[in-house]
Amino acid sequence: MSAEHIPMFAQVNKYFDKAARYLDHPPGLLSQIKACISVYRMQFPLKRDDGTIEVINGWRAQHSVHRLPTKGGIRFAPEVDEDEVSALAALMTYKCALVDVPFGGAKGAVRVDRTKYSDAELERITRRYTYELFAKNLIGPGMDVPAPDYGTGAREMSWIVDTFSTLAKGEIDALGCVTGKPVTQGGVRGRAESTGRGVYFALREAVCDTEDMKARGIQPGIEGKRVVVQGLGNVGYHAANFIQQGGGILIALAEREGSIFSDKGLDLEKVMAHRKETGSILGFPGVTRSSPKNGDALEAECDVLVPAALESVITDENVDRIKARIIVEGANGPITADASEKLLGRGVLIVPDLYTNAGGVTVSYFEWVKNLSHMRFGRMEKRFQERTNERILGGVEHLTGLKCTREEHERVSAAAGEEELVNSGLEETMVSAYAELRTIQKQRNVDLRTAAFINAIGKVAMAYQERGIFP
Ligand code: NAD
């Protein structure tokens, strides 16, 4: 069987099994951790705008309830199936464990091509899907908390919270039933860009490791790195933006409609504006080359490749043509297990999805905590902290006899608001998780993905062992 035909959940379990060889937990416990504990499949009717009725297929998988609530995005995609949802739910379990976010793993999906439905139809699909979850007790701030994923965003999360609040009358923590909401609907500042920002931190940590870079003959640092990004949605756009701000050069970008290349670097904002105006990145002026194939960018000669669209885009079929020296997995499962082995064999540094895109769930966790506390982060202490800083600076001026300018006063005394706190918490999470990964990688002499699985499985196993098995 070629790698392309191995179902996604089996691919995730291949990684699991590789890591499990380094752990000495009882085999039965490892099997339990690996299993997807429940998948709910639903079929519900949609009344289309023209009055016809269509049957819509949806799923919600809860991979592990070793911690509650479970957590995971909802994707709207035309090809999604039960296997993919289970695999993505499993990745959520390991991802949450890896970055110490206290949730079990889940994932939801609706099989639709969102471009073929009106906004009103998408709203009816989202609300009915939420109702189906509610009817089975599969959504709630202490139960299972969805978030955006491929094909969904803040707008869908607003519809979900509104539907849930309508159904769960009097539920005081209703806002915590879903994350990734607009800030005006209980969202947290920094959530929209959090996954992309996390991808940037992941790349920054990887390329700052002088030992790893030296081994590959690569200069440390993001500055000047030639970068390719596939998929300019929530994850890809923000990742590309932070990487460009950090000094990376975007030499190729890919969207559904094709790939564009520029040796000098593409201006992301201008490419996005062009796409908004024309509906395509193709035809962007001044490019070195363009291609109607969205896979072409993946094969560009570059330092860093960020696949940030969908799973299984690097397979047995194209792996030999991939020239990147570092691959930062923005999407979930963009490289098949066999292709991953081949790349590792060639010395490519793969920064795995489990870690790389964990910024989204990390900030979702902050949003959920905010919803349960019913208060914006920083609201209580910001002014107090600023006055304290001001008094300290006044003391320094008094002792030294020096006078700071007004701008210096403002800069030194400024205290963190919600966005600064969220970004700080995200950075701390990504930096410390990478340090854990590197320690395991060195101790065990394994690749980063195996180190990530070793770490995550160990933490989930610990939860089972400490709490025992019911009954
Ligand atoms: P999105 O829908 O916002 O963006 C995906 C983008 O990829 C779209 O712009 C789409 O047009 C483009 N695309 C689709 N097929 C393509 C192809 N063949 N080539 C190039 N571009 C293509 O989705 P997203 O939220 O950015 O999610 C992307 C990936 O990241 C998914 O694997 C998702 O599971 C993962 N992820 C998302 C989050 C999050 O917070 N949104 C968090 C963790 C992981």
mmCIF file of C-alpha atoms in Angstrom, residues 149-431:
data_model
loop_
_atom_site.group_PDB
_atom_site.id
_atom_site.type_symbol
_atom_site.label_atom_id
_atom_site.label_comp_id
_atom_site.label_asym_id
_atom_site.label_seq_id
_atom_site.Cartn_x
_atom_site.Cartn_y
_atom_site.Cartn_z
ATOM 1 C CA ASP A 149 -10.477 25.285 11.842
ATOM 2 C CA TYR A 150 -10.211 24.947 8.074
ATOM 3 C CA GLY A 151 -13.185 26.707 6.486
ATOM 4 C CA THR A 152 -14.570 28.299 9.653
ATOM 5 C CA GLY A 153 -13.730 31.467 11.566
ATOM 6 C CA ALA A 154 -14.937 34.029 14.117
ATOM 7 C CA ARG A 155 -18.271 34.449 12.309
ATOM 8 C CA GLU A 156 -19.200 30.764 12.684
ATOM 9 C CA MET A 157 -18.068 30.841 16.330
ATOM 10 C CA SER A 158 -20.484 33.748 16.955
ATOM 11 C CA TRP A 159 -23.357 31.702 15.523
ATOM 12 C CA ILE A 160 -22.349 28.778 17.722
ATOM 13 C CA VAL A 161 -22.256 30.819 20.934
ATOM 14 C CA ASP A 162 -25.567 32.451 20.100
ATOM 15 C CA THR A 163 -27.222 29.077 19.394
ATOM 16 C CA PHE A 164 -25.771 27.505 22.528
ATOM 17 C CA SER A 165 -26.822 30.458 24.743
ATOM 18 C CA THR A 166 -30.347 30.270 23.322
ATOM 19 C CA LEU A 167 -30.590 26.549 24.089
ATOM 20 C CA ALA A 168 -28.754 26.563 27.451
ATOM 21 C CA LYS A 169 -30.911 29.196 29.140
ATOM 22 C CA GLY A 170 -29.309 30.562 32.304
ATOM 23 C CA GLU A 171 -25.912 28.924 31.708
ATOM 24 C CA ILE A 172 -23.749 31.654 33.212
ATOM 25 C CA ASP A 173 -20.579 30.352 31.547
ATOM 26 C CA ALA A 174 -22.201 30.007 28.116
ATOM 27 C CA LEU A 175 -19.535 32.201 26.469
ATOM 28 C CA GLY A 176 -17.003 29.467 27.263
ATOM 29 C CA CYS A 177 -18.809 26.950 25.020
ATOM 30 C CA VAL A 178 -16.622 27.872 22.038
ATOM 31 C CA THR A 179 -13.405 29.813 21.404
ATOM 32 C CA GLY A 180 -12.155 31.894 18.500
ATOM 33 C CA LYS A 181 -15.110 34.286 18.925
ATOM 34 C CA PRO A 182 -14.907 37.953 17.922
ATOM 35 C CA VAL A 183 -13.615 40.099 20.820
ATOM 36 C CA THR A 184 -17.045 41.758 21.010
ATOM 37 C CA GLN A 185 -18.631 38.333 21.638
ATOM 38 C CA GLY A 186 -16.327 37.213 24.466
ATOM 39 C CA GLY A 187 -13.285 36.487 22.322
ATOM 40 C CA VAL A 188 -9.804 37.348 23.481
ATOM 41 C CA ARG A 189 -7.477 39.844 21.830
ATOM 42 C CA GLY A 190 -4.763 38.057 19.865
ATOM 43 C CA ARG A 191 -6.726 34.845 19.153
ATOM 44 C CA ALA A 192 -7.230 35.455 15.419
ATOM 45 C CA GLU A 193 -3.492 35.658 14.723
ATOM 46 C CA SER A 194 -2.408 33.277 17.508
ATOM 47 C CA THR A 195 -1.819 30.131 15.427
ATOM 48 C CA GLY A 196 0.227 32.060 12.863
ATOM 49 C CA ARG A 197 2.131 33.874 15.610
ATOM 50 C CA GLY A 198 2.830 30.496 17.218
ATOM 51 C CA VAL A 199 4.138 29.176 13.878
ATOM 52 C CA TYR A 200 6.494 32.170 13.793
ATOM 53 C CA PHE A 201 7.704 31.445 17.355
ATOM 54 C CA ALA A 202 8.197 27.778 16.416
ATOM 55 C CA LEU A 203 10.341 28.748 13.427
ATOM 56 C CA ARG A 204 12.237 31.315 15.501
ATOM 57 C CA GLU A 205 13.041 28.730 18.184
ATOM 58 C CA ALA A 206 14.111 26.161 15.582
ATOM 59 C CA VAL A 207 16.417 28.489 13.658
ATOM 60 C CA CYS A 208 17.898 29.979 16.830
ATOM 61 C CA ASP A 209 19.282 26.577 17.766
ATOM 62 C CA THR A 210 22.870 27.112 16.643
ATOM 63 C CA GLU A 211 23.760 23.423 17.017
ATOM 64 C CA ASP A 212 20.886 22.300 14.767
ATOM 65 C CA MET A 213 21.616 25.018 12.209
ATOM 66 C CA LYS A 214 25.356 24.311 12.164
ATOM 67 C CA ALA A 215 24.678 20.610 11.547
ATOM 68 C CA ARG A 216 22.741 21.610 8.410
ATOM 69 C CA GLY A 217 25.061 24.387 7.288
ATOM 70 C CA ILE A 218 22.347 27.004 7.826
ATOM 71 C CA GLN A 219 22.924 30.458 9.368
ATOM 72 C CA PRO A 220 20.929 30.844 12.619
ATOM 73 C CA GLY A 221 18.065 33.380 12.731
ATOM 74 C CA ILE A 222 14.996 34.191 10.610
ATOM 75 C CA GLU A 223 16.575 37.273 9.010
ATOM 76 C CA GLY A 224 17.233 36.621 5.315
ATOM 77 C CA LYS A 225 15.732 33.109 5.283
ATOM 78 C CA ARG A 226 14.060 32.264 1.975
ATOM 79 C CA VAL A 227 10.560 31.125 2.903
ATOM 80 C CA VAL A 228 7.638 29.486 1.054
ATOM 81 C CA VAL A 229 4.114 29.459 2.491
ATOM 82 C CA GLN A 230 1.273 27.306 1.145
ATOM 83 C CA GLY A 231 -2.257 28.453 2.092
ATOM 84 C CA LEU A 232 -2.986 32.067 2.982
ATOM 85 C CA GLY A 233 -5.901 31.494 5.332
ATOM 86 C CA ASN A 234 -5.917 32.092 9.062
ATOM 87 C CA VAL A 235 -2.750 30.141 9.838
ATOM 88 C CA GLY A 236 -0.768 30.757 6.646
ATOM 89 C CA TYR A 237 -1.483 34.459 6.274
ATOM 90 C CA HIS A 238 -0.542 35.375 9.838
ATOM 91 C CA ALA A 239 2.485 33.063 9.847
ATOM 92 C CA ALA A 240 3.710 34.631 6.581
ATOM 93 C CA ASN A 241 3.087 38.099 7.986
ATOM 94 C CA PHE A 242 5.079 37.543 11.195
ATOM 95 C CA ILE A 243 7.871 35.779 9.285
ATOM 96 C CA GLN A 244 8.113 38.701 6.849
ATOM 97 C CA GLN A 245 8.142 41.188 9.743
ATOM 98 C CA GLY A 246 10.896 39.084 11.336
ATOM 99 C CA GLY A 247 13.112 39.525 8.245
ATOM 100 C CA GLY A 248 12.196 36.348 6.312
ATOM 101 C CA ILE A 249 11.880 36.687 2.502
ATOM 102 C CA LEU A 250 8.709 35.209 1.003
ATOM 103 C CA ILE A 251 10.068 33.783 -2.245
ATOM 104 C CA ALA A 252 6.919 31.784 -3.086
ATOM 105 C CA LEU A 253 3.286 31.684 -1.995
ATOM 106 C CA ALA A 254 0.540 29.232 -2.914
ATOM 107 C CA GLU A 255 -3.239 29.391 -2.740
ATOM 108 C CA ARG A 256 -5.947 27.147 -4.211
ATOM 109 C CA GLU A 257 -5.573 28.711 -7.654
ATOM 110 C CA GLY A 258 -1.802 28.302 -8.004
ATOM 111 C CA SER A 259 1.674 29.435 -6.972
ATOM 112 C CA ILE A 260 3.650 32.637 -7.455
ATOM 113 C CA PHE A 261 7.421 33.068 -7.154
ATOM 114 C CA SER A 262 9.751 36.014 -6.728
ATOM 115 C CA ASP A 263 13.495 35.808 -6.136
ATOM 116 C CA LYS A 264 13.454 39.245 -4.496
ATOM 117 C CA GLY A 265 10.537 38.419 -2.210
ATOM 118 C CA LEU A 266 6.777 38.988 -2.401
ATOM 119 C CA ASP A 267 5.069 41.770 -0.467
ATOM 120 C CA LEU A 268 2.398 39.812 1.441
ATOM 121 C CA GLU A 269 -0.034 42.706 1.930
ATOM 122 C CA LYS A 270 0.103 43.593 -1.757
ATOM 123 C CA VAL A 271 -0.465 39.939 -2.741
ATOM 124 C CA MET A 272 -3.476 39.762 -0.401
ATOM 125 C CA ALA A 273 -4.880 43.026 -1.787
ATOM 126 C CA HIS A 274 -4.423 41.685 -5.334
ATOM 127 C CA ARG A 275 -6.247 38.462 -4.417
ATOM 128 C CA LYS A 276 -9.080 40.417 -2.810
ATOM 129 C CA GLU A 277 -9.460 42.507 -5.936
ATOM 130 C CA THR A 278 -9.096 39.779 -8.588
ATOM 131 C CA GLY A 279 -9.985 36.611 -6.676
ATOM 132 C CA SER A 280 -6.553 35.095 -7.350
ATOM 133 C CA ILE A 281 -2.885 35.431 -6.448
ATOM 134 C CA LEU A 282 -2.086 34.664 -10.100
ATOM 135 C CA GLY A 283 -1.469 37.737 -12.194
ATOM 136 C CA PHE A 284 0.270 39.518 -9.312
ATOM 137 C CA PRO A 285 2.592 41.999 -11.023
ATOM 138 C CA GLY A 286 6.373 41.668 -10.962
ATOM 139 C CA VAL A 287 6.651 37.967 -10.132
ATOM 140 C CA THR A 288 9.544 35.892 -11.484
ATOM 141 C CA ARG A 289 7.193 33.052 -12.383
ATOM 142 C CA SER A 290 3.701 31.776 -11.663
ATOM 143 C CA SER A 291 1.950 28.435 -12.038
ATOM 144 C CA PRO A 292 -1.666 27.287 -11.925
ATOM 145 C CA LYS A 293 -0.553 24.331 -9.742
ATOM 146 C CA ASN A 294 -0.804 25.007 -5.999
ATOM 147 C CA GLY A 295 1.697 22.199 -5.336
ATOM 148 C CA ASP A 296 4.486 23.880 -7.336
ATOM 149 C CA ALA A 297 5.471 26.281 -4.553
ATOM 150 C CA LEU A 298 6.132 23.321 -2.266
ATOM 151 C CA GLU A 299 8.940 22.243 -4.589
ATOM 152 C CA ALA A 300 10.726 25.613 -4.676
ATOM 153 C CA GLU A 301 14.376 25.897 -3.658
ATOM 154 C CA CYS A 302 14.135 27.529 -0.227
ATOM 155 C CA ASP A 303 15.371 27.460 3.366
ATOM 156 C CA VAL A 304 11.976 27.151 5.028
ATOM 157 C CA LEU A 305 8.709 25.673 3.812
ATOM 158 C CA VAL A 306 5.486 26.327 5.736
ATOM 159 C CA PRO A 307 2.627 24.123 4.482
ATOM 160 C CA ALA A 308 -0.383 25.828 6.077
ATOM 161 C CA ALA A 309 -3.386 24.682 4.028
ATOM 162 C CA LEU A 310 -4.371 21.041 4.410
ATOM 163 C CA GLU A 311 -3.137 17.566 5.319
ATOM 164 C CA SER A 312 -1.141 15.195 3.072
ATOM 165 C CA VAL A 313 0.304 17.731 0.658
ATOM 166 C CA ILE A 314 3.798 16.186 0.872
ATOM 167 C CA THR A 315 3.539 12.523 -0.033
ATOM 168 C CA ASP A 316 5.540 9.730 -1.693
ATOM 169 C CA GLU A 317 4.596 11.316 -4.994
ATOM 170 C CA ASN A 318 6.367 14.684 -4.528
ATOM 171 C CA VAL A 319 8.727 14.140 -1.590
ATOM 172 C CA ASP A 320 11.781 13.634 -3.809
ATOM 173 C CA ARG A 321 11.209 17.053 -5.359
ATOM 174 C CA ILE A 322 10.958 18.916 -2.036
ATOM 175 C CA LYS A 323 14.078 21.058 -1.639
ATOM 176 C CA ALA A 324 13.394 22.912 1.628
ATOM 177 C CA ARG A 325 15.893 22.352 4.414
ATOM 178 C CA ILE A 326 13.456 23.201 7.183
ATOM 179 C CA ILE A 327 9.722 22.382 7.120
ATOM 180 C CA VAL A 328 7.501 24.040 9.691
ATOM 181 C CA GLU A 329 4.125 22.273 9.709
ATOM 182 C CA GLY A 330 1.522 25.037 9.975
ATOM 183 C CA ALA A 331 -1.329 22.735 8.893
ATOM 184 C CA ASN A 332 -2.224 19.492 10.636
ATOM 185 C CA GLY A 333 -0.633 16.442 9.036
ATOM 186 C CA PRO A 334 0.732 18.086 5.869
ATOM 187 C CA ILE A 335 3.395 15.373 5.441
ATOM 188 C CA THR A 336 2.495 11.681 5.231
ATOM 189 C CA ALA A 337 4.361 9.374 7.622
ATOM 190 C CA ASP A 338 6.451 7.731 4.878
ATOM 191 C CA ALA A 339 7.349 11.043 3.235
ATOM 192 C CA SER A 340 8.342 12.331 6.668
ATOM 193 C CA GLU A 341 10.800 9.442 7.092
ATOM 194 C CA LYS A 342 12.347 10.178 3.693
ATOM 195 C CA LEU A 343 12.795 13.855 4.522
ATOM 196 C CA LEU A 344 14.373 13.041 7.893
ATOM 197 C CA GLY A 345 16.714 10.647 6.098
ATOM 198 C CA ARG A 346 17.843 13.561 3.931
ATOM 199 C CA GLY A 347 18.549 15.677 7.023
ATOM 200 C CA VAL A 348 15.541 17.985 6.645
ATOM 201 C CA LEU A 349 14.508 19.562 9.932
ATOM 202 C CA ILE A 350 10.762 19.015 10.422
ATOM 203 C CA VAL A 351 9.141 21.133 13.120
ATOM 204 C CA PRO A 352 5.988 19.058 13.731
ATOM 205 C CA ASP A 353 2.355 20.229 13.628
ATOM 206 C CA LEU A 354 1.785 19.006 17.159
ATOM 207 C CA TYR A 355 4.051 21.762 18.379
ATOM 208 C CA THR A 356 4.073 24.291 15.530
ATOM 209 C CA ASN A 357 0.365 25.088 15.365
ATOM 210 C CA ALA A 358 -0.332 24.730 19.097
ATOM 211 C CA GLY A 359 -0.557 28.525 19.421
ATOM 212 C CA GLY A 360 -4.218 28.414 18.446
ATOM 213 C CA VAL A 361 -5.315 26.080 21.211
ATOM 214 C CA THR A 362 -3.044 27.847 23.692
ATOM 215 C CA VAL A 363 -4.803 31.161 23.146
ATOM 216 C CA SER A 364 -8.155 29.369 22.983
ATOM 217 C CA TYR A 365 -7.347 28.185 26.485
ATOM 218 C CA PHE A 366 -6.736 31.814 27.525
ATOM 219 C CA GLU A 367 -10.066 32.794 25.941
ATOM 220 C CA TRP A 368 -11.891 30.032 27.822
ATOM 221 C CA VAL A 369 -10.279 31.136 31.114
ATOM 222 C CA LYS A 370 -11.342 34.719 30.344
ATOM 223 C CA ASN A 371 -14.916 33.555 29.703
ATOM 224 C CA LEU A 372 -15.056 31.624 32.983
ATOM 225 C CA SER A 373 -13.643 34.590 34.911
ATOM 226 C CA HIS A 374 -16.050 36.975 33.140
ATOM 227 C CA MET A 375 -13.362 39.624 32.960
ATOM 228 C CA ARG A 376 -10.824 40.927 30.464
ATOM 229 C CA PHE A 377 -7.201 40.070 31.255
ATOM 230 C CA GLY A 378 -5.344 43.024 32.813
ATOM 231 C CA ARG A 379 -8.463 44.986 33.731
ATOM 232 C CA MET A 380 -7.829 44.868 37.489
ATOM 233 C CA GLU A 381 -4.101 45.497 37.579
ATOM 234 C CA LYS A 382 -3.166 47.622 34.555
ATOM 235 C CA ARG A 383 -3.582 51.094 36.134
ATOM 236 C CA PHE A 384 -2.208 49.961 39.469
ATOM 237 C CA GLN A 385 0.873 48.553 37.742
ATOM 238 C CA GLU A 386 1.372 51.750 35.739
ATOM 239 C CA ARG A 387 1.219 53.910 38.873
ATOM 240 C CA THR A 388 3.690 51.582 40.614
ATOM 241 C CA ASN A 389 6.067 51.805 37.638
ATOM 242 C CA GLU A 390 5.685 55.592 37.652
ATOM 243 C CA ARG A 391 6.571 55.748 41.365
ATOM 244 C CA ILE A 392 9.665 53.563 40.825
ATOM 245 C CA LEU A 393 10.810 55.764 37.953
ATOM 246 C CA GLY A 394 10.199 58.862 40.105
ATOM 247 C CA GLY A 395 12.386 57.283 42.826
ATOM 248 C CA VAL A 396 15.155 56.586 40.293
ATOM 249 C CA GLU A 397 14.989 60.219 39.076
ATOM 250 C CA HIS A 398 15.137 61.466 42.639
ATOM 251 C CA LEU A 399 18.162 59.284 43.524
ATOM 252 C CA THR A 400 20.128 59.979 40.325
ATOM 253 C CA GLY A 401 19.102 63.586 39.827
ATOM 254 C CA LEU A 402 18.331 62.743 36.178
ATOM 255 C CA LYS A 403 15.035 63.638 34.473
ATOM 256 C CA CYS A 404 13.336 61.367 31.943
ATOM 257 C CA THR A 405 11.329 62.790 29.046
ATOM 258 C CA ARG A 406 7.557 62.333 28.882
ATOM 259 C CA GLU A 407 7.971 59.658 26.198
ATOM 260 C CA GLU A 408 10.438 57.760 28.407
ATOM 261 C CA HIS A 409 7.973 57.972 31.318
ATOM 262 C CA GLU A 410 5.175 56.606 29.163
ATOM 263 C CA ARG A 411 7.351 53.795 27.792
ATOM 264 C CA VAL A 412 8.714 52.676 31.165
ATOM 265 C CA SER A 413 5.469 52.891 33.098
ATOM 266 C CA ALA A 414 3.223 51.257 30.472
ATOM 267 C CA ALA A 415 1.666 48.053 31.817
ATOM 268 C CA ALA A 416 0.356 45.136 29.808
ATOM 269 C CA GLY A 417 -3.205 45.072 28.503
ATOM 270 C CA GLU A 418 -5.036 41.964 27.360
ATOM 271 C CA GLU A 419 -3.286 41.613 24.010
ATOM 272 C CA GLU A 420 0.216 41.978 25.488
ATOM 273 C CA LEU A 421 -0.608 39.422 28.184
ATOM 274 C CA VAL A 422 -2.010 36.949 25.664
ATOM 275 C CA ASN A 423 1.007 37.316 23.376
ATOM 276 C CA SER A 424 3.351 36.960 26.323
ATOM 277 C CA GLY A 425 1.570 33.779 27.482
ATOM 278 C CA LEU A 426 1.730 32.407 23.949
ATOM 279 C CA GLU A 427 5.444 33.154 23.584
ATOM 280 C CA GLU A 428 6.211 31.617 26.975
ATOM 281 C CA THR A 429 4.273 28.481 25.969
ATOM 282 C CA MET A 430 6.007 28.082 22.611
ATOM 283 C CA VAL A 431 9.481 28.784 23.985
#
